[in-house]
Coordinates of C-alpha atoms in Angstrom, one line a residue:
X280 CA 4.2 4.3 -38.5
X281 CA 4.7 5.7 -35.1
X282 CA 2.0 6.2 -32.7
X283 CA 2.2 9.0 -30.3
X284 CA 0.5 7.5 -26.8
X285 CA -0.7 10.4 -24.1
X286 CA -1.3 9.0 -21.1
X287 CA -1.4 9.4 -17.2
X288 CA -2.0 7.2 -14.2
X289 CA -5.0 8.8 -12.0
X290 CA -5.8 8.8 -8.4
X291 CA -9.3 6.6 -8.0
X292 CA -12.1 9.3 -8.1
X293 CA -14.9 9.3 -5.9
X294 CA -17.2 6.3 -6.0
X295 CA -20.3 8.5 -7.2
X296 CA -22.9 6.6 -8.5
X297 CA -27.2 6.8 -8.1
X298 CA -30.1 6.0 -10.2
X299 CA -31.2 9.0 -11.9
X300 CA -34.3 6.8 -12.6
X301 CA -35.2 7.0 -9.3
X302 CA -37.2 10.4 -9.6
X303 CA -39.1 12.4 -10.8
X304 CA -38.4 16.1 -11.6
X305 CA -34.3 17.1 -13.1
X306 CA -33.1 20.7 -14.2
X307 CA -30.0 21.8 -15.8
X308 CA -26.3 23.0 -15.2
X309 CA -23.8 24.6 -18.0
X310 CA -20.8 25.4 -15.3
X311 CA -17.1 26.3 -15.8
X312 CA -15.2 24.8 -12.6
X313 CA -13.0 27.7 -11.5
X314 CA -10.4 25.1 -9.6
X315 CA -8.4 28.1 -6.8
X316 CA -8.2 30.5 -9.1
X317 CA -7.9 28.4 -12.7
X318 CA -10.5 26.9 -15.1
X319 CA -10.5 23.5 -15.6
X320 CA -9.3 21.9 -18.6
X321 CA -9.2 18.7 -17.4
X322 CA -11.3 16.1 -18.7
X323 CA -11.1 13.5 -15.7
X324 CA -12.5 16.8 -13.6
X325 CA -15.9 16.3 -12.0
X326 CA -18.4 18.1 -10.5
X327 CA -21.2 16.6 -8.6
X328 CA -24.3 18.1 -7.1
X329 CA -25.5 16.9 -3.6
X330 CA -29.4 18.0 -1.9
X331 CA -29.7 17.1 1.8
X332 CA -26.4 15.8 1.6
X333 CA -27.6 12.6 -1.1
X334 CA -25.8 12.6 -4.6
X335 CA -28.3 13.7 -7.4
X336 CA -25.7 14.4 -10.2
X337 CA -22.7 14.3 -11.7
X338 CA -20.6 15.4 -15.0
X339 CA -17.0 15.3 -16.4
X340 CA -15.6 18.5 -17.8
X341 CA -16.2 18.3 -21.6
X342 CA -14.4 20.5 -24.3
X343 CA -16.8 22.2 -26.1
X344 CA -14.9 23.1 -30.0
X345 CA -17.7 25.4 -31.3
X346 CA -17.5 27.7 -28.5
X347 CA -13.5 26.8 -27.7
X348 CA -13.7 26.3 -24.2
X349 CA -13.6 23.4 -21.5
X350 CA -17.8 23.3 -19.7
X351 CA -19.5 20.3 -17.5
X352 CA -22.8 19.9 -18.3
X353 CA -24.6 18.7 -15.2
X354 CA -28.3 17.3 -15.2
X355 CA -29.8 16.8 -11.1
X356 CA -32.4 14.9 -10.1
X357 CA -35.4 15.5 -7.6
X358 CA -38.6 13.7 -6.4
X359 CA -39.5 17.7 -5.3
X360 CA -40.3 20.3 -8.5
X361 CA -38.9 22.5 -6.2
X362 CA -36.6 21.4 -3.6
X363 CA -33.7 22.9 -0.9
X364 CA -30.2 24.2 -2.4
X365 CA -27.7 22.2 -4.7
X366 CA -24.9 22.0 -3.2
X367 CA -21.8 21.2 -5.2
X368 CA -18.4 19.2 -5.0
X369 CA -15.4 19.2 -7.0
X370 CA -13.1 16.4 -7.9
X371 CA -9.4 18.0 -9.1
X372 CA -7.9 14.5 -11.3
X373 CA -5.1 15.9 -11.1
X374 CA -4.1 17.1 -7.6
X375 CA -6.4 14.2 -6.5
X376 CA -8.0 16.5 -4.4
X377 CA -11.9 16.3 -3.7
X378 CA -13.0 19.7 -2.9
X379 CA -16.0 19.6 -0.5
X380 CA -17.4 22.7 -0.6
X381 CA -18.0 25.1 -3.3
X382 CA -19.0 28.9 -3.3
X383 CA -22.3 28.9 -5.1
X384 CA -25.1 26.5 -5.0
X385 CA -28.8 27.3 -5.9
X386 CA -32.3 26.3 -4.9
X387 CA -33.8 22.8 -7.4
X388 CA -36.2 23.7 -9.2
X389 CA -37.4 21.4 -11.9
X390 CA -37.3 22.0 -15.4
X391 CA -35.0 24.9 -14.8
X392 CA -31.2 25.7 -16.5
X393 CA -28.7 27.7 -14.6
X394 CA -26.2 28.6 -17.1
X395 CA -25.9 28.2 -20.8
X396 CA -23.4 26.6 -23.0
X397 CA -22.2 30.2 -24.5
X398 CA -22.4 31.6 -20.7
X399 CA -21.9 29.1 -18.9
X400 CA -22.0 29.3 -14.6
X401 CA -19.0 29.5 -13.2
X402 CA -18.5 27.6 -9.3
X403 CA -15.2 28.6 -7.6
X404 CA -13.6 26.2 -4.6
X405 CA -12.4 27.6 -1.6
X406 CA -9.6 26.2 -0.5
X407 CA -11.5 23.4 1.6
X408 CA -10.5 19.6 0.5
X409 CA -12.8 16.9 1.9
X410 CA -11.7 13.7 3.4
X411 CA -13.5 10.6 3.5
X412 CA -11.5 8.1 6.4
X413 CA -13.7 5.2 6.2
X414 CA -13.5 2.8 9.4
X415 CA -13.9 -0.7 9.6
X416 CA -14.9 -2.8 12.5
X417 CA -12.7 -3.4 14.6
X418 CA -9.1 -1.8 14.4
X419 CA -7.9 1.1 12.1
X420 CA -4.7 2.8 11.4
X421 CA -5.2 5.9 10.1
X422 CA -3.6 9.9 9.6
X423 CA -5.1 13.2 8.8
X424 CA -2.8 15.1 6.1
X425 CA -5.6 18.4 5.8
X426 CA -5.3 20.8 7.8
X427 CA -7.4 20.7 11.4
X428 CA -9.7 23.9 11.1
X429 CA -10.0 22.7 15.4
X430 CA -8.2 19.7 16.3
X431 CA -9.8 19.2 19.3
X432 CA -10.7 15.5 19.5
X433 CA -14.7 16.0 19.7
X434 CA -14.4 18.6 16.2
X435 CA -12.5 16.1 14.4
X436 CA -14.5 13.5 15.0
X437 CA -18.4 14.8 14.9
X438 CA -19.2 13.5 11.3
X439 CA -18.9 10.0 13.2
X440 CA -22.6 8.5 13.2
X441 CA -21.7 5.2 15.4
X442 CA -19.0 6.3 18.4
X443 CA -20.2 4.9 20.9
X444 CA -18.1 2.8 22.7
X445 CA -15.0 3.4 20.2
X446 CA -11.3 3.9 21.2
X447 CA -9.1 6.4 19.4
X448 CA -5.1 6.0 20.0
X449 CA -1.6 7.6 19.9
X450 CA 1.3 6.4 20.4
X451 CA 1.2 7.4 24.0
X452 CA -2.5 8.3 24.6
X453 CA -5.7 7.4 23.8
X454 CA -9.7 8.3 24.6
X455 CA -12.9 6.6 24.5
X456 CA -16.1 7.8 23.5
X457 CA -19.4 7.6 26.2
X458 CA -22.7 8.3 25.0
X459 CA -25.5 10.1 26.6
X460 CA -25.2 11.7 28.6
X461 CA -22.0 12.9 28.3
X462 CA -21.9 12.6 24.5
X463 CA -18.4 12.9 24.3
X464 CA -14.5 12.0 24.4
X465 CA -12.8 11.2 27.4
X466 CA -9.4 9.9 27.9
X467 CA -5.6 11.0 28.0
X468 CA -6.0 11.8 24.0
X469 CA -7.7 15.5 23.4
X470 CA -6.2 16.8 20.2
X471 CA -4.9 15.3 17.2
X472 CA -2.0 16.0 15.0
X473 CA -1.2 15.9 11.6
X474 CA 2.3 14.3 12.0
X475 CA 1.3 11.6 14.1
X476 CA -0.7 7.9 13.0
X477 CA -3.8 6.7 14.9
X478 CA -5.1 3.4 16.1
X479 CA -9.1 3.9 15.8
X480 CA -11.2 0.9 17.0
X481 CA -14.8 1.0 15.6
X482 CA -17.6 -1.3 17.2
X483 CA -19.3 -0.8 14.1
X484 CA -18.3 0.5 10.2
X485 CA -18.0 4.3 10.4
X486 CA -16.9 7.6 8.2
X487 CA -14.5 10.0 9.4
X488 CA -15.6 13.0 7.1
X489 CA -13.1 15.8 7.4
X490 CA -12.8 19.4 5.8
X491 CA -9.5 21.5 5.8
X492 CA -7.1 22.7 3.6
X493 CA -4.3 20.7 2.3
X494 CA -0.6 21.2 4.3
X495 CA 2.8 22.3 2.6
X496 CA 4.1 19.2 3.8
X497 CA 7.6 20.0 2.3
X498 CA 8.1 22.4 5.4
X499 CA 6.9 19.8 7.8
X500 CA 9.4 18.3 10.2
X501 CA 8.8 15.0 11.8
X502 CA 11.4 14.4 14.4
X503 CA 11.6 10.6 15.0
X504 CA 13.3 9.1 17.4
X505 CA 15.9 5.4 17.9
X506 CA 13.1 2.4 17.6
X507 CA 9.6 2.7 17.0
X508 CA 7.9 6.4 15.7
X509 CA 4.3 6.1 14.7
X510 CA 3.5 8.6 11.1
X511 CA 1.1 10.1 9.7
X512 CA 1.7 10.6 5.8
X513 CA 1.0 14.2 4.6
X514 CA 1.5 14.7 0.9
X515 CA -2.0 14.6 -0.9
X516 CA -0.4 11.9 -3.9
X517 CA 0.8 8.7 -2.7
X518 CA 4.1 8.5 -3.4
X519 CA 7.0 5.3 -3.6
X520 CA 8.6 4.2 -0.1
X521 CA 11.6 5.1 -1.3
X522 CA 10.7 8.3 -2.6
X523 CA 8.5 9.4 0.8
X524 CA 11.2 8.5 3.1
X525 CA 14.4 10.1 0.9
X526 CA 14.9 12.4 3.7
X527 CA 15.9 9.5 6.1
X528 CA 19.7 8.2 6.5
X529 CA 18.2 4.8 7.3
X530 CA 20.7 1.6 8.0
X531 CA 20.0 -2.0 7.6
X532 CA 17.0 -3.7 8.6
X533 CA 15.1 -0.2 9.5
X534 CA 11.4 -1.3 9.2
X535 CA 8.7 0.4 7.8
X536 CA 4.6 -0.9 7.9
X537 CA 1.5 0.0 7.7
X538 CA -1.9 -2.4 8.6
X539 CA -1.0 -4.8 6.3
X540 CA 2.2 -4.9 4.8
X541 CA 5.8 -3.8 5.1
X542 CA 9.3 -3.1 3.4
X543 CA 12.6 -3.7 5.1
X544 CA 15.8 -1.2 4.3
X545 CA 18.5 -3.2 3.0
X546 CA 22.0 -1.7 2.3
X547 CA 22.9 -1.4 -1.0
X548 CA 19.1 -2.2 -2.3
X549 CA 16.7 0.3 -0.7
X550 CA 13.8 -0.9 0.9
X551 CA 12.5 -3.9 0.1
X552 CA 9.3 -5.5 0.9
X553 CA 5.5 -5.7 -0.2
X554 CA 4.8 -2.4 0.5
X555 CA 5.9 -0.6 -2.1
X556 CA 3.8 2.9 -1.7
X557 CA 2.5 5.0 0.9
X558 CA -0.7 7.0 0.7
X559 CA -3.4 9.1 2.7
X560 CA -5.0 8.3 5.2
X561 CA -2.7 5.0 6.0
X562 CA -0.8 5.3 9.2
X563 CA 2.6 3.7 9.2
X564 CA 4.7 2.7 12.1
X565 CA 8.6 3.2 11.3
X566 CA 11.3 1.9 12.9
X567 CA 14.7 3.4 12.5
X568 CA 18.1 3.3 14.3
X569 CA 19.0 6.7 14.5
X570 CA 17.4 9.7 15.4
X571 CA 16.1 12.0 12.1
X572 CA 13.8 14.2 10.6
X573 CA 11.4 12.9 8.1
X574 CA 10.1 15.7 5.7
X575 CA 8.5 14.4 3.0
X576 CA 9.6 15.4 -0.8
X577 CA 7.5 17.9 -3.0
X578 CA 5.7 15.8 -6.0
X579 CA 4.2 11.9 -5.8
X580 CA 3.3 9.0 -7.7
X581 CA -0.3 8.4 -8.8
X582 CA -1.0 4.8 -7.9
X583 CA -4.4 3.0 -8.7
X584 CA -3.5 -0.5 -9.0
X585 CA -5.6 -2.7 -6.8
X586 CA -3.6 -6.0 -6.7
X587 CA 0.4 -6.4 -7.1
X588 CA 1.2 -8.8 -9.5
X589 CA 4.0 -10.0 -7.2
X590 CA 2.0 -10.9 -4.4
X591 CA -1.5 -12.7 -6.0
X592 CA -2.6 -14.9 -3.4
X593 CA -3.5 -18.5 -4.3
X594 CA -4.4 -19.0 -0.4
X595 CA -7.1 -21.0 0.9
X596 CA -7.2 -18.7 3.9
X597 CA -8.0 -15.2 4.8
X598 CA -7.3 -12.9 7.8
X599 CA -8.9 -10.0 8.7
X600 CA -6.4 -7.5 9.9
X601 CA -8.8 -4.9 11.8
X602 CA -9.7 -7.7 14.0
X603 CA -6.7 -7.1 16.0
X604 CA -4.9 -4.5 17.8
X605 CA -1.5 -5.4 16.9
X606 CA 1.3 -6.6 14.1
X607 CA 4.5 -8.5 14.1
X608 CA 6.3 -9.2 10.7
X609 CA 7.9 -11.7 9.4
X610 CA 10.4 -12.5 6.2
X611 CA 10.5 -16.2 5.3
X612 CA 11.7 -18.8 3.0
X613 CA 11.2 -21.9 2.2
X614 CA 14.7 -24.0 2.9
X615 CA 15.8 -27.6 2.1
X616 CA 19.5 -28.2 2.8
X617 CA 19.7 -24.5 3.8
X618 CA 19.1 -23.9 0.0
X619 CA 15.7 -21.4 -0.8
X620 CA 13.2 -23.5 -2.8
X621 CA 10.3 -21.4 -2.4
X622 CA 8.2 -20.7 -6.2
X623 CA 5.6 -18.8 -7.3
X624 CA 2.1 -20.7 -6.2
X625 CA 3.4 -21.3 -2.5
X626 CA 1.8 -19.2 0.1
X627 CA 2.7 -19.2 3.9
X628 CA 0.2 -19.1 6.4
X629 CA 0.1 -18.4 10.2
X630 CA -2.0 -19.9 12.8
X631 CA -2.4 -19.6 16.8
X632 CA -5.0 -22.6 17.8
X633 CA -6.1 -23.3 14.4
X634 CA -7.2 -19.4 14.0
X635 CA -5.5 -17.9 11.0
X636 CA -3.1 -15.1 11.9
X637 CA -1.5 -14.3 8.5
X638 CA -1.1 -15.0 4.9
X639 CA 1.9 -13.9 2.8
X640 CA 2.0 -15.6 -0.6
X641 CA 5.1 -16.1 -2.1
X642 CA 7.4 -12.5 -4.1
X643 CA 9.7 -12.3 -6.5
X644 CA 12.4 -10.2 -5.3
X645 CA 14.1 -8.9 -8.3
X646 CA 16.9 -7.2 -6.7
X647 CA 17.8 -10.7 -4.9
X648 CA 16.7 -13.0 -8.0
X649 CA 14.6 -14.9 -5.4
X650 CA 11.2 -15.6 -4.1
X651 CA 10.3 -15.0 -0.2
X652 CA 7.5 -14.6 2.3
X653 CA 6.3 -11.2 3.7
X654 CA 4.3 -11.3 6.1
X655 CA 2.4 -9.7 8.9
X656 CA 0.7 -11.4 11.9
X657 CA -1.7 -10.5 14.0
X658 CA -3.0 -10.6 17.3
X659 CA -4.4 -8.7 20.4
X660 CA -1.9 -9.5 23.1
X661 CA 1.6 -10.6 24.0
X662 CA 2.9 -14.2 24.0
X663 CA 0.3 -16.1 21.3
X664 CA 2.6 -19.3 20.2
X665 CA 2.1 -19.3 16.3
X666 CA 2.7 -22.5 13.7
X667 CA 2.9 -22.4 10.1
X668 CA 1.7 -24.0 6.9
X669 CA 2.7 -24.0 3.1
X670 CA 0.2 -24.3 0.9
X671 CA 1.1 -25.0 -2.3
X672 CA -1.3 -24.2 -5.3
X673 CA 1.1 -26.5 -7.9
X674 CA -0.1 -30.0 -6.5
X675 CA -2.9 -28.7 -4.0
X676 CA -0.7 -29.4 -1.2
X677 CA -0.7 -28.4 2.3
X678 CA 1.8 -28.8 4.9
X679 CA 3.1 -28.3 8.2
X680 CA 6.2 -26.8 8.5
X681 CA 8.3 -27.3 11.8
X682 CA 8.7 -23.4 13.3
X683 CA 7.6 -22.0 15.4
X684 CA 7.3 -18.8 17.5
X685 CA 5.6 -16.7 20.2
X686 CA 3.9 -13.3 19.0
X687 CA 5.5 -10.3 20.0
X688 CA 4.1 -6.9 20.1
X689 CA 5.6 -5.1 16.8
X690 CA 8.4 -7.5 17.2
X691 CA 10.3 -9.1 13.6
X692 CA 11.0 -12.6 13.0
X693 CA 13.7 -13.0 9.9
X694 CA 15.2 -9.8 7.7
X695 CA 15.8 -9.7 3.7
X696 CA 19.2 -11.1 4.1
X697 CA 18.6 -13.6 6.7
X698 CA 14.8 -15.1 6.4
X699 CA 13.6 -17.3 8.6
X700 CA 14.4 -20.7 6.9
X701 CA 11.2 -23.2 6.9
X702 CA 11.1 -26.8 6.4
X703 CA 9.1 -30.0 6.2
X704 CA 9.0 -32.9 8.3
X705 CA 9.7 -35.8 6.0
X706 CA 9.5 -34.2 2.7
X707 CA 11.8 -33.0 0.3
X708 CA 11.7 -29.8 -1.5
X709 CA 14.1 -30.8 -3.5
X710 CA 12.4 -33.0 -5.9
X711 CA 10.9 -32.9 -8.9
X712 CA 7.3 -31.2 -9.1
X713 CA 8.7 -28.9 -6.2
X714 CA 11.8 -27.5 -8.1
X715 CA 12.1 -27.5 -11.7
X716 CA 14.8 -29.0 -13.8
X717 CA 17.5 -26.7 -13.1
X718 CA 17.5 -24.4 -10.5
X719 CA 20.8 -22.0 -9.2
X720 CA 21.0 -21.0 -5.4
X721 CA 23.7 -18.8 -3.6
X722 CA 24.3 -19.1 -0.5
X723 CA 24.9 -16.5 1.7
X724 CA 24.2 -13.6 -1.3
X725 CA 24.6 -10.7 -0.1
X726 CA 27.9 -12.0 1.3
X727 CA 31.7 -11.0 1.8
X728 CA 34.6 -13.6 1.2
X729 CA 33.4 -16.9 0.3
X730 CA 29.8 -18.4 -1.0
X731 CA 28.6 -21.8 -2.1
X732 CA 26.8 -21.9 -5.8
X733 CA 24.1 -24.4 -6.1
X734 CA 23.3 -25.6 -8.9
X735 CA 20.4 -28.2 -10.2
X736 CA 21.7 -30.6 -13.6
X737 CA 18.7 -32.7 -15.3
X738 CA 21.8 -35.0 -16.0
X739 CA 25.1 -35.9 -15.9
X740 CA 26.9 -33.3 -18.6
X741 CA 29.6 -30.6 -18.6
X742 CA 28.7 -27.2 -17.5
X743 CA 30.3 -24.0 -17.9
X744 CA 30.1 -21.4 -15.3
X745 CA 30.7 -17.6 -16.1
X746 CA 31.1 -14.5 -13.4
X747 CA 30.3 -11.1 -14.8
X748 CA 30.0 -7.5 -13.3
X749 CA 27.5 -5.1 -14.1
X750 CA 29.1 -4.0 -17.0
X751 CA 29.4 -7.1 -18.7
X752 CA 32.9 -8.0 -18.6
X753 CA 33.9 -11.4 -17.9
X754 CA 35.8 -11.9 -14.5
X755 CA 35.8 -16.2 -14.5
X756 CA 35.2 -19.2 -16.9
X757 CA 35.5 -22.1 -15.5
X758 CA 33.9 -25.6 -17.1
X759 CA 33.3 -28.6 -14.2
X760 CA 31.8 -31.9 -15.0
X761 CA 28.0 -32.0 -13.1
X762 CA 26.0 -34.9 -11.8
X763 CA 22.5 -35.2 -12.3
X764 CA 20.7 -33.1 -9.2
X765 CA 22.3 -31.0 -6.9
X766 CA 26.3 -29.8 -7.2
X767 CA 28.2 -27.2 -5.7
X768 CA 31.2 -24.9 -6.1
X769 CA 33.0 -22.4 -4.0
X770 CA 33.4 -19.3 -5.2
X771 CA 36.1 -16.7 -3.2
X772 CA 35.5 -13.5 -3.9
X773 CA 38.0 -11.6 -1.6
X774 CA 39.5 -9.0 -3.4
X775 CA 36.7 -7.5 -5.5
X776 CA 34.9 -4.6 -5.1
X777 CA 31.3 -4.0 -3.7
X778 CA 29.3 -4.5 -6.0
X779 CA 26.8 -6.6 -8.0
X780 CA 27.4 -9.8 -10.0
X781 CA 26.2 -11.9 -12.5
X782 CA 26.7 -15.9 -12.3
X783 CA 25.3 -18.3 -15.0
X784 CA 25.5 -22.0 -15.9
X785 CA 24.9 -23.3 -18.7
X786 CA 24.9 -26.4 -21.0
X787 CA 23.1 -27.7 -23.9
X788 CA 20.0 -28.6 -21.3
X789 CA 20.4 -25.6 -19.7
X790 CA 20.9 -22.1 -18.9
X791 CA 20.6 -20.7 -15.5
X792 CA 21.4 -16.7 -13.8
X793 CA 21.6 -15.5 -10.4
X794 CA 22.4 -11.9 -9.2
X795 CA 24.8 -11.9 -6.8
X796 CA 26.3 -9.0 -3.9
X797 CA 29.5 -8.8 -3.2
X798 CA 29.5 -6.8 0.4

C-alpha cells in the first residue's frame, strides 16, 4: 500500500527556551497571528512573548477542529502579579522570517486571559523583521540583507553591548569604536550597505540586533568588478551556490568563499567545492574574471543540516577561524606516482610553527569520481611559510608531507582540475592498507587528446576494459592481460565530442568505474 509522505525542510527557528518554573505568577493568551495581512495556518508558526526584553513564553500555532480555525495558545510567566507590557514576536516557518515587533502587546497581569478560544486575539506584524548577527571574538564576516531604517554606522550598530575597542570593515574602509567619552565610531567607514560584506572584529562575543524590512533583492544590482568583490547576500532563504550566483557568466577557476569554506567554478561542472549554500548574514568574497552584475534569483533552498556528510572531520586538530583576519584556499590531493590516492578517513592539516592554520578532511567529488582537500588557511599577515600533515584515521597515522608554501592574502594554491599534488617522504601510498584492492585513476581527467588509465589488479588475470558515453552505448572493448598492482593504458580520445564518459574494468576479482571529461 502506498504511503503519501508531506514534508518540508525548515529554516532553524529561534533558539527560545526558559524555565517556566522559574516563577511565580502566568496568565493566558488565545491569539490568531495575522502574518502582513494573512492568518496563519502554519503549524511550525510561533509566537513568543517577551517583558523587559527576557523571554516568558512561547506557543506553536495549533488547529483547533471544533471551532475550524488555526489559534496559538500562549501561557507567560512573571515573578510580578502585575507586571510592565508583553511584548510579542513572531516566527513566519515559512518565509523564515522572525518578526520583531508586533502591533499589540498588553500589560501582565497574573491570572488573567486575553482572548478566548472562540474569539481569540488577533496580533498583526508590521512589516519589521528582526535580525540576530551574533559576533564572535575575534574576526567576523558578516552582511545585512533588511532594510537599514538609518544606515549610519552608529544606528546600525547601537544594540552592541561590548564595542569598545572593535573594528568594523569594507572592502576599502573601515572604523573603530572609542568609548567615553566620545562613545562613538570613528574612521573612514560611516554608513553601511546592504550589497556589500563586512569584516567585524569583536574583543569580546557580541549581538548585532537589527530591525528593518526585508529587500526585493530580485531588483538589486551588484556590479562586481575583474578580481576580488566583497558580497553581501540578500535573499531572506539560503539558497544553492549555483542557484544564488545564476546571474553570473563565470569562467574557470572563478572563486567564491565565505569564513570557512569555498567552491571553485569549473567548466562544464558548476561550482565545485565545500560550500555548497549561501545564507544570511554570511559575507562572501567572490572572485570573478569578468566584470558583471550579480542579482540574485527570486525563491531559495531551506537548508538546516548542520554537518555535510561529505566533509565529517576525523581530525585531531581544530582551528579557529575568527582568530584571524585573513583566508587563502587551497585544493589538494594526495599523489603517489602522480596518481590521486587520497580516501575517505584522511584529513589534511596546515601548520605555521607548529600552530594549526587549517583542516580540510578529505570530499568525495561526485562529478570527478574522486576524493580531494578543501581547504582554507588562515592568518593575520602576509608571508607566514605553512607545512602540512595527513592524518589518517584508517591506521592512526600521521605524517609529514613535503610542501610547502608562503601565506598569501586571499591568494589560491591548486584548482579542481589541477590540485596541489602531496606526497610522503619515504612512504608509499600505494600499498595495501592505504589503497584497497583495486583502485582506477585517470590521469589528466578533465583532459583533451590523450590520458593514462590506472588501474590496481589483486593479481595477475585478464581484464576487460569498456568506454561508454552518457547514454550508454558502447564506444571500446578492449581485453589486456594485467599484472598484479599497478598497470596502465593509453587511451586517445581525439575525435570525440565534449562530453562525459564512462570507463570500467573488470574481471572475476573485480569491477572498477571512473567518470571521465573529454574537453
Amino acid at each position: 500500500k502506498a504511503i503519501d509522505v508531506d514534508y518540508r525542510v525548515l529554516c532553524p527557528a529561534p533558539l527560545w527556551e526558559f524555565d517556566p518554573a522559574a516563577y511565580t505568577y502566568s496568565m493566558n493568551f488565545s491569539l490568531e497571528l495575522n502574518i502582513q495581512g494573512e492568518v496563519s495556518e502554519d503549524k511550525m508558526d510561533i509566537v513568543a512573548a517577551f517583558i523587559d526584553g527576557e523571554l516568558r513564553g512561547k506557543a506553536y500555532v495549533e488547529y483547533v477542529p471544533a471551532l475550524d480555525r488555526y489559534e496559538a495558545f500562549l501561557t507567560v510567566y512573571s515573578d510580578n502579579f502585575v507586571d510592565t507590557n508583553v511584548e510579542f514576536q513572531i516566527w513566519d516557518a515559512n518565509e523564515c522570517a522572525l518578526y520583531g515587533t508586533i502591533i499589540e502587546s498588553f500589560p501582565f497581569v497574573g491570572d488573567d486571559l486575553v482572548g478566548t478560544p472562540s474569539n481569540p486575539q488577533v496580533i498583526h506584524t508590521n512589516g519589521l523583521l528582526l535580525r540576530e548577527i551574533p559576533l564572535h571574538n575575534g574576526w567576523n564576516w558578516i552582511s545585512f540583507n533588511l532594510g537599514f531604517p538609518d544606515p549610519d554606522l552608529d544606528s546600525v550598530l547601537v544594540s552592541l553591548d561590548h564595542p569598545d575597542n572593535d573594528i568594523m570593515k569594507s572592502q576599502t574602509a573601515f572604523a573603530s569604536y572609542y568609548g567615553a567619552p566620545l562613545n562613538q565610531w570613528i574612521g573612514s567607514l560611516d554608513t553601511l550597505n546592504n550589497t556589500s560584506m563586512f569584516q567585524y572584529r569583536a574583543d569580546v562575543p557580541d549581538t548585532i540586533f537589527m530591525v528593518g524590512t526585508p529587500i526585493d533583492h530580485a531588483t538589486v544590482k551588484i556590479p562586481v568588478q575583474s578580481g576580488w568583490n566583497w558580497i553581501g547576500y540578500l535573499p531572506q532563504n539560503p539558497m544553492t551556490v549555483a542557484e544564488a550566483l545564476s546571474s553570473l557568466t563565470p569562467l574557470n577557476g572563478d572563486v567564491i568563499k565565505n569564513q570557512t569554506a569555498f567552491a571553485q567554478y569549473v567548466a562544464g561542472y558548476g561550482w565545485i567545492g565545500n560550500l555548497d549554500f549561501m545564507q544570511a548574514p554570511e559575507g562572501y568574497l567572490l572572485k570573478i574574471s569578468n566584470p558583471d552584475t550579480l542579482l540574485y534569483p527570486d525563491g531559495g533552498n531551506f537548508h538546516i543540516e548542520e554537518v555535510d556528510e561529505r566533509t565529517v572531520t576525523y581530525s585531531p586538530w581544530v582551528v579557529t577561524p575568527t582568530d584571524f583576519e585573513h583566508t587563502m584556499i587551497l585544493v589538494g590531493v594526495l599523489s603517489d606516482d602522480d596518481y590521486n590516492v587520497t580516501r575517505e578517513g584522511m584529513t589534511l592539516g596546515a601548520f605555521v610553527n607548529g600552530e594549526v592554520r587549517g583542516v580540510a578532511p578529505a570530499m568525495y567529488v561526485e562529478a570527478l569520481d574522486e576524493w580531494m582537500f578543501f581547504m582554507t588557511i588562515y592568518a593575520n599577515q602576509s608571508g607566514e611559510p605553512i607545512d602540512f600533515k595527513l592524518y589518517d584515521i584508517n591506521d592512526e597515522s600521521t605524517v609529514d608531507l613535503n610542501e610547502s608554501f608562503y601565506f598569501a592574502i586571499d591568494g589560491q594554491e591548486g584548482g579542481v582540475q589541477d590540485p596541489v599534488p602531496f606526497t610522503m617522504d619515504g612512504v608509499s601510498a600505494v600499498v595495501d592498507g592505504i589503497t584497497p584492492e583495486g583502485a582506477l585513476v585517470v590521469r589528466p581527467n578533465p583532459f583533451a587528446g590523450e590520458t593514462t588509465i590506472a588501474f590496481r589488479s589483486p593479481s595477475f588475470e585478464e581484464v576487460t576494459v569498456t568506454m561508454t558515453d552518457a547514454t550508454g552505448r558502447m564506444l571500446k572493448l578492449e581485453e589486456v592481460p594485467a599484472m598484479k598492482g599497478w598497470n596502465t593504458l593509453n587511451w586517445d580520445a581525439s575525435g570525440l565530442p565534449a562530453g562525459i564518459y564512462v570507463i570500467k574494468v573488470t574481471s572475476k576479482d573485480m569491477s572498477l568505474t571512473s567518470k571521465v571529461v573529454v574537453k
